[in-house]
Amino acid sequence: MTRTSASVDAPVTGAWEGLVTTALLGTDRRTPPGGPGPEAPVALLDAAATETVRRRAGLRPTRAAERPQAAPEDPRPPLPPAAARRLALLLADRPGPSGGGRRGAAPDLMELLPQWLAAANTRGFAPPPHALPALLDAARGRTDLRPAVLEFAGPRALWLARLNHDWRFALRSAPGGGAALPHVDDEDRIQRLWQEGLFAERVALLSALRSREPAAARELLAATWATERAEDRLMFLDSLRAGLGPDDEPFLEQALADRSRNVRATAAELLSALPGSALAARMAVRAGACVAIDHTQTPQTAQTPQAAHSTQIAPTAPTIAVEAPHECDPGMERDGVVAKAPAGRGERSWWFGQLVEAAPLGTWSRRLGGRTPREIVALPVADDWQSELHAAWCRAAVRQRDAEWSRALLGEPSAPEAGGPGAVSLAERAKLLGTLGTAERAEWVAGFIAAHGLSEAFQLLGVCAVPWSGPLGRAVVDALNIARDAGSYPWSFSGVMGLAERCLDPSEAGRLDALLAVPDEPENASPGAGGYWAEAFHRLVTTLRLRAAMAEELGTA
């Protein structure tokens, strides 16, 4: 009897494997135990069910696994029912594929989740237990959500993370996998965790201790500094930025002699942020030797109406002269100056910028004739050194958190240069604004938008406090309205519109109703622009009202 490949009997031994193979090949190609025919698929399933029972019945009993410990109690008050329902909606939202740059009229709920979490954490609510898996999944996909999610999710999230490998990131975000940090007075536990803990645990311990007891954190680090790896020393040293003060100077001066160039550079940066430090004084001497007032410029001539044929010598305009260093000596390198310039950058200008950046800004008033920062910035700089000098002053103002110098370098928001004489990029302007108070920052950005529109304002808006102040919010809406009426290409404003949805004060929703209609499109407008603008403003109003409802549900309105 000859068998064809279309009909092969299942093997007698290895019954389960035979059934699996038959299911993969199909009953028309492999005969199941019940024989061929129209009932073969049913016979195959019956045989699989029988074999499953047999296999389970044949298992030998084993020792029962240890039952997991019960989840810890969360003492915080539960979310109000309306807020819990809102959380479920926010977590269930998933951004769909965008078509042609259009986002539709529906609010982007996932973009509202960070604000919702911040408000819930401010109120100290605990999440519903059934929402924890979705919260951890959201934090797994978006690292920016993790701090707020883990704070809100509380101890039960860490308990769950130990049971699901996909959520292990939660354990790495808490020292000891969720163990509470030792109390500042519990020296034994602090020393044990510092000596025996994992690197991430030690970083978390040092950062937390630094925020509560800066001196104790510094002493803890100093005790083991010599035995730490270079890459670890760098991370530990960075934690000293919090609470940085004059008492840190001796330790940082020692770090200037570290074997690692990166550690030396970080120590020098921290010391230069202390205007009274010895390093800052050394940098002031070096930078001061490179910059001076030059009164020897060629005199200018002027004609007077009274003596048209006689020439008068006009007073010489003071000019800043720059003489960049000709070498980077060992002392400069020890104080954090990087000797090797990046590709395409001149060595002398590279060294010069580092010296000026690290010098205390108070140096320049004494060095340049007692002038104020605004007067100094207004002085002309000889030989095309202005951009280099002003850019270094920008970095110094940010590092030293000097609001007066930041104002001088920013200039007036309505100035034609649109960012002041020293702001060499939008990112630099944003950093300078970060040194100003909340109200002043918003006022400056509102003035910038009123004068220059929104085309360069995205980064500047990002440093403004949320919700935006009334004048800033109105400036943004007015600029969007002007762009709409001008028939501007609408999708280029989608980023600002997205910011407005998250940052405008929800109370502004009422005054935006007039913008919901589809406007008449100018002849030179982009095709379909009017519909897009109406759709975008509708989404903005809907989102603002949704944010207002969220705040009311959490009791923060």
PDB file of C-alpha atoms in Angstrom, residues 281-294 319-329 332 337 347-359 363-364 367-368 380-383 385-386 388-389 392-393:
ATOM      1  CA  ALA A 281      38.457  85.833  40.954  1.00  0.00           C
ATOM      2  CA  ARG A 282      41.151  84.153  38.860  1.00  0.00           C
ATOM      3  CA  MET A 283      38.876  84.150  35.843  1.00  0.00           C
ATOM      4  CA  ALA A 284      38.043  87.815  36.422  1.00  0.00           C
ATOM      5  CA  VAL A 285      41.751  88.696  36.230  1.00  0.00           C
ATOM      6  CA  ARG A 286      42.233  86.676  33.047  1.00  0.00           C
ATOM      7  CA  ALA A 287      39.091  87.973  31.327  1.00  0.00           C
ATOM      8  CA  GLY A 288      39.763  91.534  32.453  1.00  0.00           C
ATOM      9  CA  ALA A 289      43.169  91.411  30.792  1.00  0.00           C
ATOM     10  CA  CYS A 290      41.423  90.667  27.491  1.00  0.00           C
ATOM     11  CA  VAL A 291      38.789  93.436  27.575  1.00  0.00           C
ATOM     12  CA  ALA A 292      39.278  97.179  27.991  1.00  0.00           C
ATOM     13  CA  ILE A 293      37.874 100.559  26.948  1.00  0.00           C
ATOM     14  CA  ASP A 294      39.766 101.976  23.975  1.00  0.00           C
ATOM     15  CA  THR A 319      34.867 101.384  22.222  1.00  0.00           C
ATOM     16  CA  ILE A 320      35.494  98.004  23.786  1.00  0.00           C
ATOM     17  CA  ALA A 321      38.769  96.523  22.615  1.00  0.00           C
ATOM     18  CA  VAL A 322      39.404  92.788  22.832  1.00  0.00           C
ATOM     19  CA  GLU A 323      42.752  91.033  22.954  1.00  0.00           C
ATOM     20  CA  ALA A 324      42.094  87.297  23.166  1.00  0.00           C
ATOM     21  CA  PRO A 325      44.625  85.063  24.966  1.00  0.00           C
ATOM     22  CA  HIS A 326      47.473  83.740  22.849  1.00  0.00           C
ATOM     23  CA  GLU A 327      47.819  80.484  24.768  1.00  0.00           C
ATOM     24  CA  CYS A 328      45.945  78.222  27.144  1.00  0.00           C
ATOM     25  CA  ASP A 329      48.347  77.755  30.031  1.00  0.00           C
ATOM     26  CA  MET A 332      43.655  77.968  32.714  1.00  0.00           C
ATOM     27  CA  VAL A 337      39.216  76.001  30.224  1.00  0.00           C
ATOM     28  CA  GLU A 347      41.487  78.682  19.367  1.00  0.00           C
ATOM     29  CA  ARG A 348      41.847  82.232  20.664  1.00  0.00           C
ATOM     30  CA  SER A 349      38.131  83.024  20.409  1.00  0.00           C
ATOM     31  CA  TRP A 350      37.361  79.648  22.015  1.00  0.00           C
ATOM     32  CA  TRP A 351      39.592  80.372  25.013  1.00  0.00           C
ATOM     33  CA  PHE A 352      38.346  83.959  25.246  1.00  0.00           C
ATOM     34  CA  GLY A 353      34.691  82.923  25.377  1.00  0.00           C
ATOM     35  CA  GLN A 354      35.360  80.475  28.198  1.00  0.00           C
ATOM     36  CA  LEU A 355      37.196  83.096  30.263  1.00  0.00           C
ATOM     37  CA  VAL A 356      34.437  85.701  29.912  1.00  0.00           C
ATOM     38  CA  GLU A 357      31.722  83.120  30.594  1.00  0.00           C
ATOM     39  CA  ALA A 358      33.354  82.120  33.890  1.00  0.00           C
ATOM     40  CA  ALA A 359      34.180  85.643  35.124  1.00  0.00           C
ATOM     41  CA  THR A 363      33.821  92.495  37.102  1.00  0.00           C
ATOM     42  CA  TRP A 364      32.749  94.476  34.075  1.00  0.00           C
ATOM     43  CA  ARG A 367      36.644  97.258  34.540  1.00  0.00           C
ATOM     44  CA  LEU A 368      34.659  99.391  32.090  1.00  0.00           C
ATOM     45  CA  PRO A 380      30.572  99.176  20.212  1.00  0.00           C
ATOM     46  CA  VAL A 381      33.137  96.384  20.148  1.00  0.00           C
ATOM     47  CA  ALA A 382      36.154  96.641  17.871  1.00  0.00           C
ATOM     48  CA  ASP A 383      37.388  94.121  15.317  1.00  0.00           C
ATOM     49  CA  TRP A 385      34.487  90.662  18.560  1.00  0.00           C
ATOM     50  CA  GLN A 386      30.975  91.804  19.532  1.00  0.00           C
ATOM     51  CA  GLU A 388      31.720  86.487  20.717  1.00  0.00           C
ATOM     52  CA  LEU A 389      31.801  88.840  23.711  1.00  0.00           C
ATOM     53  CA  ALA A 392      29.830  84.808  26.464  1.00  0.00           C
ATOM     54  CA  TRP A 393      28.039  87.400  28.598  1.00  0.00           C
TER      55      TRP A 393
END
